XYZ file of C-alpha atoms in Angstrom:
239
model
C 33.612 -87.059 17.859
C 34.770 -83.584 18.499
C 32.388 -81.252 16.075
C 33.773 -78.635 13.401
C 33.900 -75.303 13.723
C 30.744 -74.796 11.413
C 28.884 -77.780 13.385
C 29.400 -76.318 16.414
C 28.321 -72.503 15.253
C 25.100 -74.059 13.231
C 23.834 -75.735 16.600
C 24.425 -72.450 18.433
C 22.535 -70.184 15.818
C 20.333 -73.043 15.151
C 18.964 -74.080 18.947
C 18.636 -70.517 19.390
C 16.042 -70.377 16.377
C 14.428 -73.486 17.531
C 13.804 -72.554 20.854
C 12.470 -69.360 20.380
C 9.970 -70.992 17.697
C 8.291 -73.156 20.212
C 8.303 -70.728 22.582
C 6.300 -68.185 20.500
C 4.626 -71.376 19.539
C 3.101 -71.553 23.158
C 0.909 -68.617 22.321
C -1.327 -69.988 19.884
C -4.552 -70.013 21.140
C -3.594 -67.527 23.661
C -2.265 -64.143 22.362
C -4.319 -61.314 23.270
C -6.041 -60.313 20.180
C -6.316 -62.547 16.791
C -4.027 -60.254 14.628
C -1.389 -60.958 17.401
C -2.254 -64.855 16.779
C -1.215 -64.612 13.596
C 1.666 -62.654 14.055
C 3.356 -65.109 16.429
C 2.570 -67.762 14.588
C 4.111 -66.223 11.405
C 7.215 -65.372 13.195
C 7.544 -68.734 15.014
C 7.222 -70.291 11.557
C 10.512 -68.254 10.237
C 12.027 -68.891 13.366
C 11.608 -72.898 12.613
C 12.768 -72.342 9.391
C 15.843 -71.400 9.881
C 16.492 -73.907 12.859
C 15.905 -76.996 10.328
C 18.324 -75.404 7.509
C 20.773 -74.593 10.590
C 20.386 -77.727 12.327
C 20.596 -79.870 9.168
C 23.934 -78.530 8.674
C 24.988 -79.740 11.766
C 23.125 -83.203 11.339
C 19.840 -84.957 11.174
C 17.267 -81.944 12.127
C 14.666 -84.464 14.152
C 17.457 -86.108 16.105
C 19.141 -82.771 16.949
C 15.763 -81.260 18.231
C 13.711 -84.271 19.688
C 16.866 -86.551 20.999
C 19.591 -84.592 22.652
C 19.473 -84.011 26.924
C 19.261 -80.377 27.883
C 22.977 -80.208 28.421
C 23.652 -80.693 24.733
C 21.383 -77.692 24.054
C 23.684 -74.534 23.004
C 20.716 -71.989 22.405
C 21.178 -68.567 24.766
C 19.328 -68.224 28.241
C 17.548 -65.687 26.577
C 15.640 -67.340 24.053
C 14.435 -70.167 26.364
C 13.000 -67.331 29.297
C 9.191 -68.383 29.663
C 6.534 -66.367 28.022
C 6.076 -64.417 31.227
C 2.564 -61.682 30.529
C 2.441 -60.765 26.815
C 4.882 -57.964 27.527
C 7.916 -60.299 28.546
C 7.501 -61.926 25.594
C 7.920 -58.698 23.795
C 10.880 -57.715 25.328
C 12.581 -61.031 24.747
C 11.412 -60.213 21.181
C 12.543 -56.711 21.234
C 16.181 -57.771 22.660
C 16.590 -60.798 20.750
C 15.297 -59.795 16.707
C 17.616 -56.661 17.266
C 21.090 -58.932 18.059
C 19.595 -61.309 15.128
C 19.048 -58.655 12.336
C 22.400 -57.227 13.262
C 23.833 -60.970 13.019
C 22.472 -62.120 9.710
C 23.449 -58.446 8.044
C 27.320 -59.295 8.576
C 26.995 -63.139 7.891
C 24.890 -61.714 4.566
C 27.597 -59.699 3.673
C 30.331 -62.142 4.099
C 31.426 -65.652 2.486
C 31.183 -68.255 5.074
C 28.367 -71.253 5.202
C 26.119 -69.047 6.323
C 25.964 -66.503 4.305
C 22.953 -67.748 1.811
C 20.691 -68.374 5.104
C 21.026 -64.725 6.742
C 20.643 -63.447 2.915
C 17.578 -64.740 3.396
C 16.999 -64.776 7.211
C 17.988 -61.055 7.478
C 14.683 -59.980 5.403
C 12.461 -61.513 7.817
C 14.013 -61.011 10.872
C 13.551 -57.084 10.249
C 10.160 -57.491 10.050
C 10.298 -59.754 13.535
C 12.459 -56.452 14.978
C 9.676 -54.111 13.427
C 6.957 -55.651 14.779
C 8.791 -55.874 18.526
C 9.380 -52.245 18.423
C 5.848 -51.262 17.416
C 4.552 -53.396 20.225
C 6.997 -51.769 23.015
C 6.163 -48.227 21.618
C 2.524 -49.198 21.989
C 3.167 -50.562 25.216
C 5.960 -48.300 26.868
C 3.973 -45.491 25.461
C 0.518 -46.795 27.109
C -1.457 -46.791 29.988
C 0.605 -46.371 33.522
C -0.536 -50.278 34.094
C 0.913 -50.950 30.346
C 4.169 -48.699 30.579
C 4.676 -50.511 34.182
C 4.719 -54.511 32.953
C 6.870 -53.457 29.757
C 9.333 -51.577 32.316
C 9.219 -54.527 34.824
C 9.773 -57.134 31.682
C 12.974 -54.921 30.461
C 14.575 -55.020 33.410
C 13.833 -58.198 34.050
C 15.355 -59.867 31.231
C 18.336 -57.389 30.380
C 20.804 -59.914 32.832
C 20.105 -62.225 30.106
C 21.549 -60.044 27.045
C 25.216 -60.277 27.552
C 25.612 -63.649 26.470
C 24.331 -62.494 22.656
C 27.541 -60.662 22.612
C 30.133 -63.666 23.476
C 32.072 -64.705 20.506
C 31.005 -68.176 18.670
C 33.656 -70.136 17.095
C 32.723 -70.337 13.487
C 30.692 -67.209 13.370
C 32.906 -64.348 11.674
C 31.372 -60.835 12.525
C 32.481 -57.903 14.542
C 31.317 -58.875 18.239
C 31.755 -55.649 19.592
C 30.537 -53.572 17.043
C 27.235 -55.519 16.775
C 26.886 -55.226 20.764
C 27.155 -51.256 20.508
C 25.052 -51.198 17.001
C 22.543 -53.336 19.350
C 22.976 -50.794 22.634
C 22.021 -48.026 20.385
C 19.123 -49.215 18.978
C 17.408 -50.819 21.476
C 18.210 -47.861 23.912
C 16.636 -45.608 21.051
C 13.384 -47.664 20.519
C 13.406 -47.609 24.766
C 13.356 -43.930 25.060
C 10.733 -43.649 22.595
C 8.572 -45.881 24.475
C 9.066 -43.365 27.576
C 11.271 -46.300 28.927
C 14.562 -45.937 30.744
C 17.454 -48.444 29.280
C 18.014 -50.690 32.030
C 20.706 -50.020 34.185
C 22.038 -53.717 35.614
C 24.942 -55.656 34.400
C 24.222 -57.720 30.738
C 27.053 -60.440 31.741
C 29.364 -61.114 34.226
C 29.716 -62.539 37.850
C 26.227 -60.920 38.707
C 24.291 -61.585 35.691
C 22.935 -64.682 33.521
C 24.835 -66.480 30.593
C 26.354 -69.447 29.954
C 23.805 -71.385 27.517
C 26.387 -71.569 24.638
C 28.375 -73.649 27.252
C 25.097 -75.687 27.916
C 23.849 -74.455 31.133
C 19.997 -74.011 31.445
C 18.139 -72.069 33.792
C 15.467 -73.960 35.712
C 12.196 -73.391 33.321
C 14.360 -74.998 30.140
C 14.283 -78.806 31.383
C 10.318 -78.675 31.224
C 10.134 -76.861 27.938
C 12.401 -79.376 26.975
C 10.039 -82.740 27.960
C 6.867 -81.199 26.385
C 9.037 -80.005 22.994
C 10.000 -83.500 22.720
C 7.236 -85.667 24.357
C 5.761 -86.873 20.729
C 8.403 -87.902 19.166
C 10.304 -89.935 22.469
C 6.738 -91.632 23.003
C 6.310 -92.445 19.651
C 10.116 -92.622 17.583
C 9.124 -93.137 14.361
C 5.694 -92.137 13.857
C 3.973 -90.466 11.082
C 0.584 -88.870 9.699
């Protein structure tokens, strides 16, 4: 069955929520200090919220998550990047709350499917950018051992940004605009972190990008088997 423009957009905005929730999800019992336990946790949470409303728009939620091979995936590159030292994850946090804040503001603002979710979505998400940028200020802005992992993280995951920026079927905003709106302020929060904006390509023949299309890059397929170990070992179980 070929899916609908709205299916197809709600598994795009929806795997990228999911993923991104189980990878923050990874830190629990791990972050660096407790407050920053909590934090991830929190943001994980929101970040699973909105996969189940997106994904249950697209079909059944558990079979969408737990069921489907990593080719049927259509989350970005970006979101599925491992955890890396606690200052790649806050880069991936820093890159990726800024494109979804920009994101939910236009779908807020408009009249499609989606527009009661971001209403909603949009509110936390700031908070998810807020706390990013606090945490690369604090960072950027640290010691020269602190300043050089957050500069090494940047760069290393800016190949990966591009693909935010590619157009999804179903998903009415202004592509362009949002990618300058999202140049501007995460080159602002950069420079007041004492970091340079990175200067490599965000998409093309040299760079990453091509999850909406369902490529994965390597660490995916293993994030994949332990997301979905439970429920293939045991289909049907329950507390």
């Amino acid at each position: 069955m070929t899916p609908t423009v709205t299916t197809a957009a709600a598994l795009a905005l929806g795997d990228d929520a999911l993923v991104l929730s189980h990878r923050l999800g990874e830190w629990a019992g791990h972050a660096p200090v407790l407050e920053e336990e909590v934090a991830l946790a929190n943001i994980a949470l929101d970040l699973l919220g909105q996969a189940r409303v997106l994904l249950s728009m697209a079909g059944d939620e558990d079979e969408l998550a737990y069921l489907r091979e990593e080719r049927a995936f259509r989350n970005l590159q970006l979101v599925e990047q491992p955890n890396g030292d606690f200052a790649h994850t806050i880069a991936r946090q820093l890159y990726f709350s800024t494109y979804q804040r920009l994101l939910y503001a236009q779908l807020a603002a408009g009249e499609s499917e989606f527009a009661p979710l971001a209403a909603k979505a949009v509110k936390e998400v700031a908070y998810h950018q807020d706390h990013a940028e606090q945490w690369t200020l604090r960072l950027g802005d640290g010691t020269d051992v602190s300043h050089g992992r957050m500069r090494r993280a940047c760069d290393a995951l800016w190949r990966f940004t591009g693909e935010m920026f590619q157009p999804v079927e179903g998903v009415d905003i202004d592509w362009e605009g949002t990618r300058a709106a999202w140049l501007e302020s995460v080159g602002a929060t950069l420079r007041r972190a004492t970091l340079p904006v990175p200067e490599g390509p965000q998409s093309g023949a040299w760079a990453a990008g091509a999850g909406r299309q369902g490529l994965h890059t390597e660490s995916f397929g293993r994030m994949l088997a332990e997301m979905q170990h439970l429920h293939r070992s045991h289909p049907g179980a329950s507390w």
